Tab-separated table of C-alpha atoms in Angstrom:
chain	number	residue	atom	x	y	z
A	1	MET	CA	-27.666	-6.713	5.126
A	2	GLN	CA	-23.895	-5.008	4.741
A	3	LEU	CA	-22.227	-5.718	8.236
A	4	THR	CA	-19.772	-3.114	9.532
A	5	SER	CA	-16.303	-4.592	9.101
A	6	ASN	CA	-14.361	-5.968	11.981
A	7	SER	CA	-11.501	-6.812	9.561
A	8	ASP	CA	-9.943	-3.397	10.852
A	9	LYS	CA	-10.461	-4.022	14.509
A	10	ILE	CA	-8.610	-7.870	13.704
A	11	THR	CA	-5.711	-6.174	12.297
A	12	ARG	CA	-5.223	-3.350	14.957
A	13	ASP	CA	-5.145	-5.995	17.538
A	14	TYR	CA	-2.955	-8.048	15.532
A	15	PHE	CA	-0.452	-5.256	15.440
A	16	ASP	CA	-0.538	-4.399	19.379
A	17	ALA	CA	0.017	-8.046	19.996
A	18	LEU	CA	3.722	-7.197	18.259
A	19	LEU	CA	6.152	-6.828	21.187
A	20	ILE	CA	9.333	-4.823	20.422
A	21	GLU	CA	12.805	-6.062	22.496
A	22	THR	CA	15.061	-3.534	22.416
A	23	ARG	CA	19.440	-3.555	21.200
A	24	TYR	CA	21.104	-0.707	22.061
A	25	LEU	CA	24.153	-2.004	22.334
A	26	ASP	CA	26.663	-1.299	18.985
A	27	ALA	CA	23.524	0.945	18.054
A	28	VAL	CA	24.145	3.642	15.788
A	29	ILE	CA	21.925	6.907	14.344
A	30	PRO	CA	19.763	4.771	11.544
A	31	SER	CA	18.739	5.875	7.989
A	32	THR	CA	15.421	5.294	6.830
A	33	GLN	CA	16.492	5.833	3.009
A	34	MET	CA	15.138	3.502	0.493
A	35	THR	CA	15.608	2.985	-3.078
A	36	LEU	CA	12.440	1.555	-5.037
A	37	PHE	CA	12.314	0.647	-8.847
A	38	GLY	CA	15.916	2.994	-9.004
A	39	GLU	CA	14.431	5.706	-7.490
A	40	VAL	CA	15.767	6.742	-3.842
A	41	PHE	CA	13.142	7.903	-1.081
A	42	ASN	CA	13.971	9.621	2.167
A	43	THR	CA	11.480	7.102	3.730
A	44	PRO	CA	9.715	3.529	3.684
A	45	ILE	CA	6.129	5.415	4.361
A	46	MET	CA	4.410	5.533	1.501
A	47	THR	CA	0.930	7.558	0.698
A	48	ALA	CA	-1.797	4.832	0.289
A	49	ALA	CA	-3.494	4.174	-3.156
A	50	LEU	CA	-6.829	6.830	-2.534
A	51	SER	CA	-9.060	8.038	-4.170
A	52	HIS	CA	-11.943	10.810	-4.466
A	53	LEU	CA	-9.870	12.768	-1.767
A	54	ASN	CA	-11.238	16.012	-3.412
A	55	ASN	CA	-14.716	15.237	-1.932
A	56	THR	CA	-12.942	15.583	1.721
A	57	THR	CA	-11.211	19.238	0.735
A	58	GLN	CA	-10.562	21.006	-2.458
A	59	ASN	CA	-8.199	20.015	-4.730
A	60	GLY	CA	-7.293	16.948	-1.839
A	61	MET	CA	-5.976	14.569	-4.537
A	62	THR	CA	-3.174	17.626	-4.985
A	63	ILE	CA	-2.534	18.025	-1.697
A	64	TYR	CA	-1.886	14.263	-0.916
A	65	ALA	CA	0.578	14.262	-3.642
A	66	GLN	CA	2.494	17.440	-2.629
A	67	ALA	CA	2.732	16.232	0.671
A	68	ALA	CA	4.208	13.056	-0.368
A	69	ALA	CA	6.890	14.771	-2.748
A	70	GLN	CA	7.584	17.390	0.005
A	71	CYS	CA	8.507	14.499	2.393
A	72	GLY	CA	10.442	12.280	-0.374
A	73	ALA	CA	7.614	9.307	-0.012
A	74	VAL	CA	6.493	7.390	-2.945
A	75	HIS	CA	3.079	8.580	-4.037
A	76	TRP	CA	0.030	6.156	-4.577
A	77	VAL	CA	-2.793	6.781	-6.368
A	78	GLY	CA	-6.412	5.366	-6.831
A	79	MET	CA	-9.311	5.819	-8.966
A	80	GLY	CA	-9.712	9.595	-10.994
A	81	SER	CA	-9.575	11.239	-14.093
A	82	GLU	CA	-6.563	11.655	-16.582
A	83	LYS	CA	-6.187	15.368	-16.007
A	84	GLU	CA	-6.180	14.914	-12.241
A	85	LEU	CA	-3.346	11.745	-12.399
A	86	GLU	CA	-1.625	14.541	-15.051
A	87	GLU	CA	-1.826	17.196	-11.909
A	88	ILE	CA	-0.317	14.539	-9.560
A	89	VAL	CA	2.347	13.984	-11.719
A	90	ALA	CA	2.919	17.179	-12.163
A	91	THR	CA	3.556	18.032	-8.324
A	92	GLY	CA	6.832	16.060	-8.607
A	93	ALA	CA	5.607	13.167	-6.592
A	94	LYS	CA	7.271	9.846	-8.239
A	95	THR	CA	3.515	8.320	-8.248
A	96	ILE	CA	2.500	4.530	-8.543
A	97	LYS	CA	-1.054	4.502	-10.059
A	98	ILE	CA	-3.485	1.355	-9.260
A	99	ILE	CA	-6.371	0.921	-11.433
A	100	LYS	CA	-9.261	-0.999	-10.767
A	101	PRO	CA	-10.295	-4.360	-12.188
A	102	HIS	CA	-12.436	-2.797	-15.029
A	103	GLU	CA	-14.861	-5.373	-17.017
A	104	ASP	CA	-13.560	-4.042	-20.345
A	105	ASN	CA	-9.769	-4.687	-20.408
A	106	ASN	CA	-9.543	-2.080	-22.849
A	107	VAL	CA	-10.345	0.687	-20.141
A	108	VAL	CA	-7.475	-1.080	-18.011
A	109	LEU	CA	-5.238	-0.796	-21.336
A	110	ARG	CA	-6.102	2.636	-21.331
A	111	LYS	CA	-5.276	3.656	-18.236
A	112	ILE	CA	-1.734	2.143	-18.064
A	113	LYS	CA	-0.790	3.613	-21.423
A	114	HIS	CA	-1.998	7.019	-20.111
A	115	ALA	CA	-0.213	6.369	-16.554
A	116	VAL	CA	3.096	5.314	-18.624
A	117	LYS	CA	2.583	8.402	-20.593
A	118	VAL	CA	2.367	10.701	-18.011
A	119	GLY	CA	5.444	9.749	-16.084
A	120	CYS	CA	4.349	7.217	-13.268
A	121	MET	CA	7.312	5.319	-11.984
A	122	ALA	CA	4.878	2.244	-11.859
A	123	VAL	CA	1.332	0.926	-12.347
A	124	GLY	CA	-0.939	-1.829	-11.091
A	125	ILE	CA	-4.267	-3.070	-11.016
A	126	ASP	CA	-6.597	-3.780	-7.377
A	127	ILE	CA	-7.565	-7.306	-7.575
A	128	ASP	CA	-9.722	-7.037	-4.212
A	129	HIS	CA	-12.700	-4.968	-5.988
A	130	ALA	CA	-13.759	-7.671	-8.593
A	131	PHE	CA	-16.983	-8.682	-6.576
A	132	ASN	CA	-19.465	-7.249	-4.441
A	133	SER	CA	-20.748	-8.906	-1.381
A	134	GLU	CA	-23.520	-10.730	-2.645
A	135	GLY	CA	-21.326	-13.212	-5.163
A	136	GLY	CA	-21.627	-10.967	-7.942
A	137	TYR	CA	-19.026	-8.755	-10.213
A	138	ASP	CA	-18.749	-5.450	-8.597
A	139	ASN	CA	-19.747	-1.879	-9.777
A	140	VAL	CA	-17.908	0.927	-8.465
A	141	PHE	CA	-19.411	4.464	-9.273
A	142	GLY	CA	-21.357	3.200	-11.899
A	143	LEU	CA	-17.965	1.189	-13.383
A	144	PRO	CA	-18.616	-2.593	-13.700
A	145	MET	CA	-15.819	-4.389	-12.437
A	146	LYS	CA	-14.551	-8.108	-13.336
A	147	ALA	CA	-12.194	-10.988	-12.055
A	148	LYS	CA	-9.101	-11.166	-14.216
A	149	SER	CA	-6.937	-14.139	-14.988
A	150	THR	CA	-3.374	-14.886	-14.767
A	151	GLU	CA	-3.530	-14.621	-18.537
A	152	GLU	CA	-5.151	-11.126	-18.072
A	153	LEU	CA	-2.562	-9.871	-15.686
A	154	THR	CA	0.461	-11.199	-17.704
A	155	GLU	CA	-1.303	-9.110	-20.530
A	156	PHE	CA	-1.346	-6.200	-18.492
A	157	VAL	CA	2.007	-6.667	-17.146
A	158	GLN	CA	3.407	-6.879	-20.590
A	159	ALA	CA	1.627	-4.003	-21.930
A	160	ALA	CA	2.845	-1.480	-19.349
A	161	GLY	CA	6.586	-1.536	-19.494
A	162	VAL	CA	7.084	-0.346	-16.343
A	163	PRO	CA	7.062	-2.289	-13.160
A	164	PHE	CA	3.417	-3.363	-12.797
A	165	ILE	CA	2.301	-4.009	-9.056
A	166	VAL	CA	-0.777	-5.909	-7.649
A	167	LYS	CA	-2.903	-4.752	-4.873
A	168	GLY	CA	-4.880	-6.650	-2.319
A	169	VAL	CA	-3.062	-9.665	-2.414
A	170	LEU	CA	-4.139	-11.981	1.093
A	171	SER	CA	-2.589	-15.283	-0.036
A	172	PRO	CA	0.472	-17.242	-1.180
A	173	HIS	CA	-1.844	-18.354	-3.870
A	174	ASP	CA	-2.773	-15.280	-5.347
A	175	ALA	CA	1.237	-14.171	-4.633
A	176	GLU	CA	2.608	-17.143	-7.266
A	177	LYS	CA	0.132	-16.320	-9.654
A	178	CYS	CA	0.848	-12.584	-9.559
A	179	LEU	CA	5.140	-14.092	-10.256
A	180	LYS	CA	3.760	-16.076	-12.697
A	181	ALA	CA	2.296	-13.030	-14.814
A	182	GLY	CA	5.720	-11.386	-14.378
A	183	CYS	CA	4.534	-8.575	-11.421
A	184	ALA	CA	7.236	-6.456	-9.825
A	185	GLY	CA	5.509	-5.906	-6.624
A	186	ILE	CA	2.726	-6.908	-4.332
A	187	VAL	CA	0.512	-5.333	-1.568
A	188	VAL	CA	-0.214	-7.283	1.182
A	189	SER	CA	-3.790	-5.521	1.855
A	190	HIS	CA	-7.744	-6.328	2.764
A	191	HIS	CA	-8.641	-2.975	1.320
A	192	HIS	CA	-10.161	-1.892	4.844
A	193	GLY	CA	-12.023	-5.102	5.614
A	194	MET	CA	-13.416	-5.620	2.098
A	195	ILE	CA	-14.094	-8.983	3.655
A	196	GLN	CA	-15.302	-9.874	7.115
A	197	TYR	CA	-12.686	-11.870	9.403
A	198	ALA	CA	-10.008	-11.076	6.796
A	199	VAL	CA	-6.858	-12.209	7.690
A	200	PRO	CA	-4.649	-9.211	8.771
A	201	PRO	CA	-1.783	-8.449	6.377
A	202	LEU	CA	1.499	-9.195	8.718
A	203	MET	CA	-0.139	-12.323	9.991
A	204	ILE	CA	0.168	-13.364	6.400
A	205	LEU	CA	2.905	-11.791	5.314
A	206	ASN	CA	5.517	-14.175	6.394
A	207	ASP	CA	3.568	-16.784	3.910
A	208	ILE	CA	3.478	-14.457	0.860
A	209	LEU	CA	7.489	-13.629	1.331
A	210	SER	CA	7.889	-17.318	1.228
A	211	ALA	CA	5.765	-17.767	-1.819
A	212	THR	CA	7.676	-14.980	-3.473
A	213	GLY	CA	11.060	-15.656	-2.309
A	214	GLY	CA	12.267	-12.355	-2.430
A	215	SER	CA	12.188	-11.841	-6.072
A	216	VAL	CA	9.865	-8.999	-5.726
A	217	PRO	CA	9.240	-6.433	-2.708
A	218	VAL	CA	5.908	-6.531	-0.801
A	219	PHE	CA	4.354	-3.925	0.445
A	220	VAL	CA	2.009	-3.974	3.281
A	221	ASP	CA	-1.310	-1.438	3.365
A	222	CYS	CA	-4.253	-1.426	6.012
A	223	GLY	CA	-4.292	0.057	9.443
A	224	ILE	CA	-0.703	1.447	9.661
A	225	GLU	CA	-1.027	4.421	12.358
A	226	SER	CA	2.235	5.132	13.619
A	227	GLY	CA	5.947	4.703	12.556
A	228	MET	CA	5.849	1.752	15.366
A	229	ASP	CA	2.952	0.179	13.067
A	230	ALA	CA	5.571	0.803	9.971
A	231	TYR	CA	8.303	-0.634	11.808
A	232	LYS	CA	6.816	-4.191	12.843
A	233	CYS	CA	5.610	-4.199	8.925
A	234	LEU	CA	9.621	-3.525	7.909
A	235	ALA	CA	11.072	-5.747	10.616
A	236	LEU	CA	8.862	-8.918	9.145
A	237	GLY	CA	9.899	-8.322	5.976
A	238	ALA	CA	8.043	-5.706	4.288
A	239	LYS	CA	9.618	-3.198	1.648
A	240	ALA	CA	7.503	-0.599	2.598
A	241	VAL	CA	4.080	0.963	3.934
A	242	SER	CA	1.186	2.687	2.787
A	243	VAL	CA	-0.840	5.130	5.189
A	244	GLY	CA	-4.312	6.118	3.836
A	245	ARG	CA	-6.795	6.746	6.098
A	246	HIS	CA	-4.855	8.072	8.847
A	247	LEU	CA	-3.579	10.655	6.859
A	248	MET	CA	-7.415	11.918	5.301
A	249	PRO	CA	-8.233	13.746	8.469
A	250	LEU	CA	-5.297	15.818	7.920
A	251	LEU	CA	-5.755	16.868	4.339
A	252	LYS	CA	-8.108	19.957	5.601
A	253	GLY	CA	-4.873	21.218	7.080
A	254	GLY	CA	-3.183	21.500	3.371
A	255	VAL	CA	0.036	20.311	2.282
A	256	GLU	CA	2.281	20.734	5.364
A	257	ALA	CA	0.049	19.220	7.701
A	258	VAL	CA	0.230	16.131	5.794
A	259	ALA	CA	3.616	16.178	5.015
A	260	ARG	CA	4.781	17.168	8.834
A	261	ARG	CA	2.645	13.523	9.501
A	262	ILE	CA	4.374	11.472	7.348
A	263	ASP	CA	7.851	13.182	8.640
A	264	GLU	CA	6.579	12.653	12.083
A	265	MET	CA	6.141	8.812	11.381
A	266	THR	CA	9.639	8.458	9.645
A	267	ALA	CA	11.181	10.093	12.585
A	268	GLU	CA	9.113	7.535	15.045
A	269	LEU	CA	10.332	4.846	12.976
A	270	ALA	CA	13.745	5.997	13.086
A	271	GLY	CA	13.075	6.012	17.191
A	272	VAL	CA	12.387	2.489	17.091
A	273	MET	CA	15.423	1.608	14.768
A	274	ALA	CA	17.584	3.413	16.760
A	275	ARG	CA	16.786	1.644	20.412
A	276	THR	CA	16.593	-1.821	18.273
A	277	GLY	CA	20.113	-1.634	16.873
A	278	VAL	CA	18.648	-1.606	13.184
A	279	SER	CA	20.915	0.868	11.260
A	280	ALA	CA	19.698	0.561	7.809
A	281	LEU	CA	16.143	-0.741	6.495
A	282	ASP	CA	18.259	-3.587	5.010
A	283	LYS	CA	19.210	-4.403	8.414
A	284	MET	CA	15.772	-5.438	9.679
A	285	ASP	CA	15.563	-8.419	12.125
A	286	ALA	CA	12.311	-10.583	12.600
A	287	THR	CA	13.759	-11.898	15.647
A	288	ILE	CA	13.119	-8.569	17.205
A	289	ILE	CA	9.359	-9.008	16.904
A	290	HIS	CA	7.969	-11.344	19.801
A	291	ARG	CA	4.045	-12.107	19.520
A	292	ARG	CA	2.204	-11.292	23.011
A	293	ALA	CA	0.302	-14.936	23.921
A	294	PHE	CA	-3.519	-14.127	24.789
């Protein structure tokens, strides 16, 4: 029997338990500009690696990419055809392609090669779709998946030739193995409650940052719905954040609706930065965050 995930609620409760102190004296108008893998972006609020948005609205994946490009935001994309990825990159969005852990490594390698060929700024793999809830290997839309070893991950990193990112890291254990494999970034995520009682990404973030020692950017995914949520992630050490399900209902409003919300969240982030004396993303200070006692 498949239970309804409670991990999203736990994650939301954790976000809401984090409180902010203000710092007005000597504060200035802040900048939300971010540099990642040699590219400059207007915001650290990125799209998430979603898939199959064309089932939600016509040309949903392209709309999603166009909105990111319009906002000057990093665009992430999940499953999809080669043609769809080519259309996404053609929008001008600086795109990171996340590939499922297909059972056949040749499929993974072929998808890496294609993503690099069409101009993705980085590629990566989603490690948390390896197993199903019954202890066997997962199957996604009829495609067999399989857990990957550190050695296999190393092979993918070496084949890419561009920054390689692992999505679905929720422990220092996996973070350390990602570094061993030569990964260039980590996405802390429980994939919308892939497992019951998953630790909230922000609760485990500091341990993962300690394990990586600042050697690679660490991103946060899951449950981010506002500039305030983004601020909390960034203050606690994340390089940037991904927003997915919060944006999905806006696709029916087209590019402008999605872009407007990304811009609004960026403005919300700037508002909190100004009121806490943070002038730029590299000036974030974790001591501004306080955990509410229950």
